[in-house]
Coordinates of C-alpha atoms in Angstrom, one line a residue:
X1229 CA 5.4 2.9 10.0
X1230 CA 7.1 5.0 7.8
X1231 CA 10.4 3.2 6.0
X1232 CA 12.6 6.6 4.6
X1233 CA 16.1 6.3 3.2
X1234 CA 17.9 8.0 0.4
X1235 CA 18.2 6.9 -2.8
X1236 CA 19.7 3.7 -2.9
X1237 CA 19.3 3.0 0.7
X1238 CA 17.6 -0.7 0.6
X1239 CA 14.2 0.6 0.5
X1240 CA 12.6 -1.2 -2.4
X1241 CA 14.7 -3.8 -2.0
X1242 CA 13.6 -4.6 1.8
X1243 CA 9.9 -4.2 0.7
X1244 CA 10.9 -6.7 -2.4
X1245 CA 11.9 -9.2 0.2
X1246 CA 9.1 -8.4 2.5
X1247 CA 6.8 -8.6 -1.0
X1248 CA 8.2 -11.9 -1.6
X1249 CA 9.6 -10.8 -5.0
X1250 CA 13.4 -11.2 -3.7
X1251 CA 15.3 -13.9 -1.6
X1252 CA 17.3 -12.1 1.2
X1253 CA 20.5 -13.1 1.4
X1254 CA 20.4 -13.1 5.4
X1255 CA 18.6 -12.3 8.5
X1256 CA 15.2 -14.0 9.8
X1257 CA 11.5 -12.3 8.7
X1258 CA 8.8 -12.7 11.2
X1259 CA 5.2 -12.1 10.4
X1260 CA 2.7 -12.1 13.7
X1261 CA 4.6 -13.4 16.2
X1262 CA 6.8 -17.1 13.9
X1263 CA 9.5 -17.0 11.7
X1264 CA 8.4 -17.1 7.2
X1265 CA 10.1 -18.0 4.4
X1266 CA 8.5 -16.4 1.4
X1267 CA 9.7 -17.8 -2.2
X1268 CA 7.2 -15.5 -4.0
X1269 CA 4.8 -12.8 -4.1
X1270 CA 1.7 -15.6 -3.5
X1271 CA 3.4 -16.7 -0.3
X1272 CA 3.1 -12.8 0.9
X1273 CA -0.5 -12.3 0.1
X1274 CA -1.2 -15.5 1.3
X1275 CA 0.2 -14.0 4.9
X1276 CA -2.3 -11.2 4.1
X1277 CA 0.9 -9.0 2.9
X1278 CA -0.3 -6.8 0.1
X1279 CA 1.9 -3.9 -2.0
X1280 CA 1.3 -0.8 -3.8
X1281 CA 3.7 0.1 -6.2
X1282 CA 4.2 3.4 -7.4
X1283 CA 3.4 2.7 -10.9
X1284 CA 0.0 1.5 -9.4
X1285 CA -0.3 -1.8 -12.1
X1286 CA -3.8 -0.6 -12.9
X1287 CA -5.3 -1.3 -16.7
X1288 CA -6.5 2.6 -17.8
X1289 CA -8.5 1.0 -20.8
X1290 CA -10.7 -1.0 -17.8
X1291 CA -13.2 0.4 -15.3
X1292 CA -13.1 0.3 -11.3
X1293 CA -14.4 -2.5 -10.5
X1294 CA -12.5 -4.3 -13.5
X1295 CA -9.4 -3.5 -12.1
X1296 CA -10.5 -4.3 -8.4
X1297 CA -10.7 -8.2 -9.2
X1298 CA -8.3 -8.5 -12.3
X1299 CA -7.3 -11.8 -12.2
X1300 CA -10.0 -13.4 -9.5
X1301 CA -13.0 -12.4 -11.0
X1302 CA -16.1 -14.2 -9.6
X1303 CA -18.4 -16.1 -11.6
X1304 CA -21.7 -17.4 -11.3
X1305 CA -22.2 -20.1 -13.6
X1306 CA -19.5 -19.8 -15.5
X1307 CA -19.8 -16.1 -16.3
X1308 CA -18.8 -13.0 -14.9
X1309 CA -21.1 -11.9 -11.8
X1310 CA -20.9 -8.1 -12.1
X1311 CA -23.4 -7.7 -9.5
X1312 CA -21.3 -9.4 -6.8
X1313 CA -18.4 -7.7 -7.9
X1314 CA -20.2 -4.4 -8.5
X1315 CA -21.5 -4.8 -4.9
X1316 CA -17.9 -5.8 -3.1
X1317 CA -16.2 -2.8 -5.1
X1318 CA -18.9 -0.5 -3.8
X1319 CA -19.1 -1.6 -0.5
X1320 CA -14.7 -1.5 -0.1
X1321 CA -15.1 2.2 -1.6
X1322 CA -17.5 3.1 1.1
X1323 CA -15.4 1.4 4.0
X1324 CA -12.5 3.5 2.9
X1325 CA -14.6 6.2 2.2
X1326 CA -13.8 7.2 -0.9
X1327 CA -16.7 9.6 -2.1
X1328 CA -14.8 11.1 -5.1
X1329 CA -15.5 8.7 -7.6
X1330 CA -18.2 9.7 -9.7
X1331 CA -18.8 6.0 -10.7
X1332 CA -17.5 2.9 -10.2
X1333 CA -17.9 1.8 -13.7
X1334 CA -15.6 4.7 -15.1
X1335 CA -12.3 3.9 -16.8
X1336 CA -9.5 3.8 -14.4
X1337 CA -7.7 6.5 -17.0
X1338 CA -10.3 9.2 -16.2
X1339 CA -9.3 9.0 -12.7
X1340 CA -7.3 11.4 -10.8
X1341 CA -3.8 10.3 -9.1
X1342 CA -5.1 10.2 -6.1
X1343 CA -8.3 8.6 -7.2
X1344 CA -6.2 5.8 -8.9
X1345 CA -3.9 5.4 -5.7
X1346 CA -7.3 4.8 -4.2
X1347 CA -8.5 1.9 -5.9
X1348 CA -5.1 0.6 -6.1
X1349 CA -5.1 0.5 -2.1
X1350 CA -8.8 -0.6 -2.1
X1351 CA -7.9 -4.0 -4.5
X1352 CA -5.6 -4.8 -2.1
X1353 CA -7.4 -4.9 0.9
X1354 CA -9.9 -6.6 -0.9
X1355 CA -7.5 -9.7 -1.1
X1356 CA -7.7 -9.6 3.0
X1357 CA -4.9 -7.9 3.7
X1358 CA -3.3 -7.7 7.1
X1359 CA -0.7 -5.1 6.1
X1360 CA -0.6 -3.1 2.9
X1361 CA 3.1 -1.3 1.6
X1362 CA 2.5 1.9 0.0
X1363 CA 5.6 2.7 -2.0
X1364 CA 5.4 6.1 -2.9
X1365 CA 2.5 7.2 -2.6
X1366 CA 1.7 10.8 -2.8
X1367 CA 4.6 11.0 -5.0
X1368 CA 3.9 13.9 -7.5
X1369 CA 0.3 14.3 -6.5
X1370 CA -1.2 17.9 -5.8
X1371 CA -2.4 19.0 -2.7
X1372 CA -5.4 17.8 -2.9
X1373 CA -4.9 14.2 -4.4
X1374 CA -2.1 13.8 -1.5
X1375 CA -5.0 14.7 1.5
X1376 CA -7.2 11.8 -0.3
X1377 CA -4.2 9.8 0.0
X1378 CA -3.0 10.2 3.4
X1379 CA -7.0 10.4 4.7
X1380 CA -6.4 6.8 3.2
X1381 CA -3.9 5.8 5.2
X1382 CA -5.6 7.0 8.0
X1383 CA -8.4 4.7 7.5
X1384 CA -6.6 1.5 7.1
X1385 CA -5.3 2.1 10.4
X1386 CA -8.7 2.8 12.0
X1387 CA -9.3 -0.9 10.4
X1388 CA -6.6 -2.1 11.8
X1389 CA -4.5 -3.3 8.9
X1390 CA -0.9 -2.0 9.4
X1391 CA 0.8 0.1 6.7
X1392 CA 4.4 0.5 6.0
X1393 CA 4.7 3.7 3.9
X1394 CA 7.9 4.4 2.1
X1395 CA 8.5 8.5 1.7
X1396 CA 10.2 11.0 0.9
X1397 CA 8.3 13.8 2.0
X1398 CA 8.8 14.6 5.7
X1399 CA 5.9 16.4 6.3
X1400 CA 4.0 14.0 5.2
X1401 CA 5.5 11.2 7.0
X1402 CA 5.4 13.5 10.2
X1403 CA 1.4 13.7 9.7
X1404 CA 0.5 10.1 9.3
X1405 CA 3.2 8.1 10.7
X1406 CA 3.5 6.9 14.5
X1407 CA 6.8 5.3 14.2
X1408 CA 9.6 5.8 11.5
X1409 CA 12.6 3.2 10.4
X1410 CA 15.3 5.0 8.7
X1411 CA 17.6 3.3 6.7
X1412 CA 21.2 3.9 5.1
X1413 CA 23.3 2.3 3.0
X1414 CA 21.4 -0.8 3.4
X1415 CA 21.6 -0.7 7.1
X1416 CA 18.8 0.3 10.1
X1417 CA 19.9 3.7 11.1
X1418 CA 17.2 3.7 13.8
X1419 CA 13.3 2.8 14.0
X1420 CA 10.9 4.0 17.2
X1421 CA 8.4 5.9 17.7
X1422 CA 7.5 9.6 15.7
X1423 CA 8.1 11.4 18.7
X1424 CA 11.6 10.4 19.1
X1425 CA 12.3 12.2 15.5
X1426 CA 12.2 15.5 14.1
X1427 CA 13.2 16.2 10.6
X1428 CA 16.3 17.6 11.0
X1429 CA 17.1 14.5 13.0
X1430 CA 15.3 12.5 10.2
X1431 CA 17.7 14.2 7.2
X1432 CA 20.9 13.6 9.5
X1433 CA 19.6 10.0 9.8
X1434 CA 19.6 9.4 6.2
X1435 CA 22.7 11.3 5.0
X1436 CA 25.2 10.4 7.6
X1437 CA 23.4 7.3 9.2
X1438 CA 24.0 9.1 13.0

């Protein structure tokens, strides 16, 4: 699903609240079928709910597979297993095929943006996630970074994990999206299917809210 809305139309503050970051101040969230309250961002990945920000959170000064378990490393004896974690950073990489990376042990500031957006998305998953929120994310990539990235999104779906993408570049909404949720002014304008839209439809949506 992509989530599109001008500027200041409740985007980042819906996935905030979806994120468990903010409170909402009304209406009921339902994850899988029962009703959640989420007091903070554990309580969301705990549901499986992961999110990529657009300023990634990734450490430059650390290599790939650093960054992929900062913060739940796994030890063996009370030291770090790089071997285990070598091997689960590989093996996420491959499921997402991700074949760009010269090696998994290069720091995270030699990468490329899409590259980075990559293991960004592939840390996530690795926390078992059910749905991952891309906020963003071919935001000023080049042309060829933004194919790696929306190949990406591609792939989670193939895996079944849902993705909510927030955009605002149509065209690539229109290519990976199958539905759409438009809001404005902090409302729902509309959500359904991709085939409803088209972008003139999509623009009117989010200037005017009909």
């Amino acid at each position: 699903t992509a989530l599109l809305g001008d500027n200041g139309a409740g985007k980042s503050t819906l996935i905030k609240c979806i994120s468990g970051i903010y409170a909402p101040d009304q209406g009921q969230l339902f994850w899988q079928g029962r009703q959640v309250h989420l007091h903070s961002p554990k309580d969301a990945s705990d549901l499986g709910i992961a999110t990529v920000y657009q300023d990634l959170a990734l450490c430059d000064n650390l290599d790939i597979v650093a960054n992929m378990f900062l913060g739940r490393e796994i030890a063996r004896y009370w030291q770090l297993d790089e071997i285990a974690m070598e091997l689960a950073a590989k093996k996420t990489l491959q499921d997402l095929r991700v074949v760009t990376v010269r090696s998994i042990r290069q720091p995270v500031g030699s990468l490329s943006g899409g590259q980075r957006q990559s293991v960004a998305v592939a840390r996530a998953i690795m926390q078992d996630a059910k749905m991952v929120i891309l906020d963003e994310p071919t935001a000023a990539l080049g042309v060829t970074q933004t194919r790696m990235v929306l190949d990406l999104i591609a792939r989670l779906a193939e895996q079944n994990i849902a993705v909510l993408v927030i955009s605002h570049n149509l065209n690539d909404v229109m290519e990976v999206a199958d539905r759409l949720a438009v809001l404005y002014l902090g409302t729902l304008a509309a959500v359904g299917p991709k085939e409803r839209f088209d972008s003139q439809s999509v623009v009117e949506l989010m200037t005017t809210g009909a």
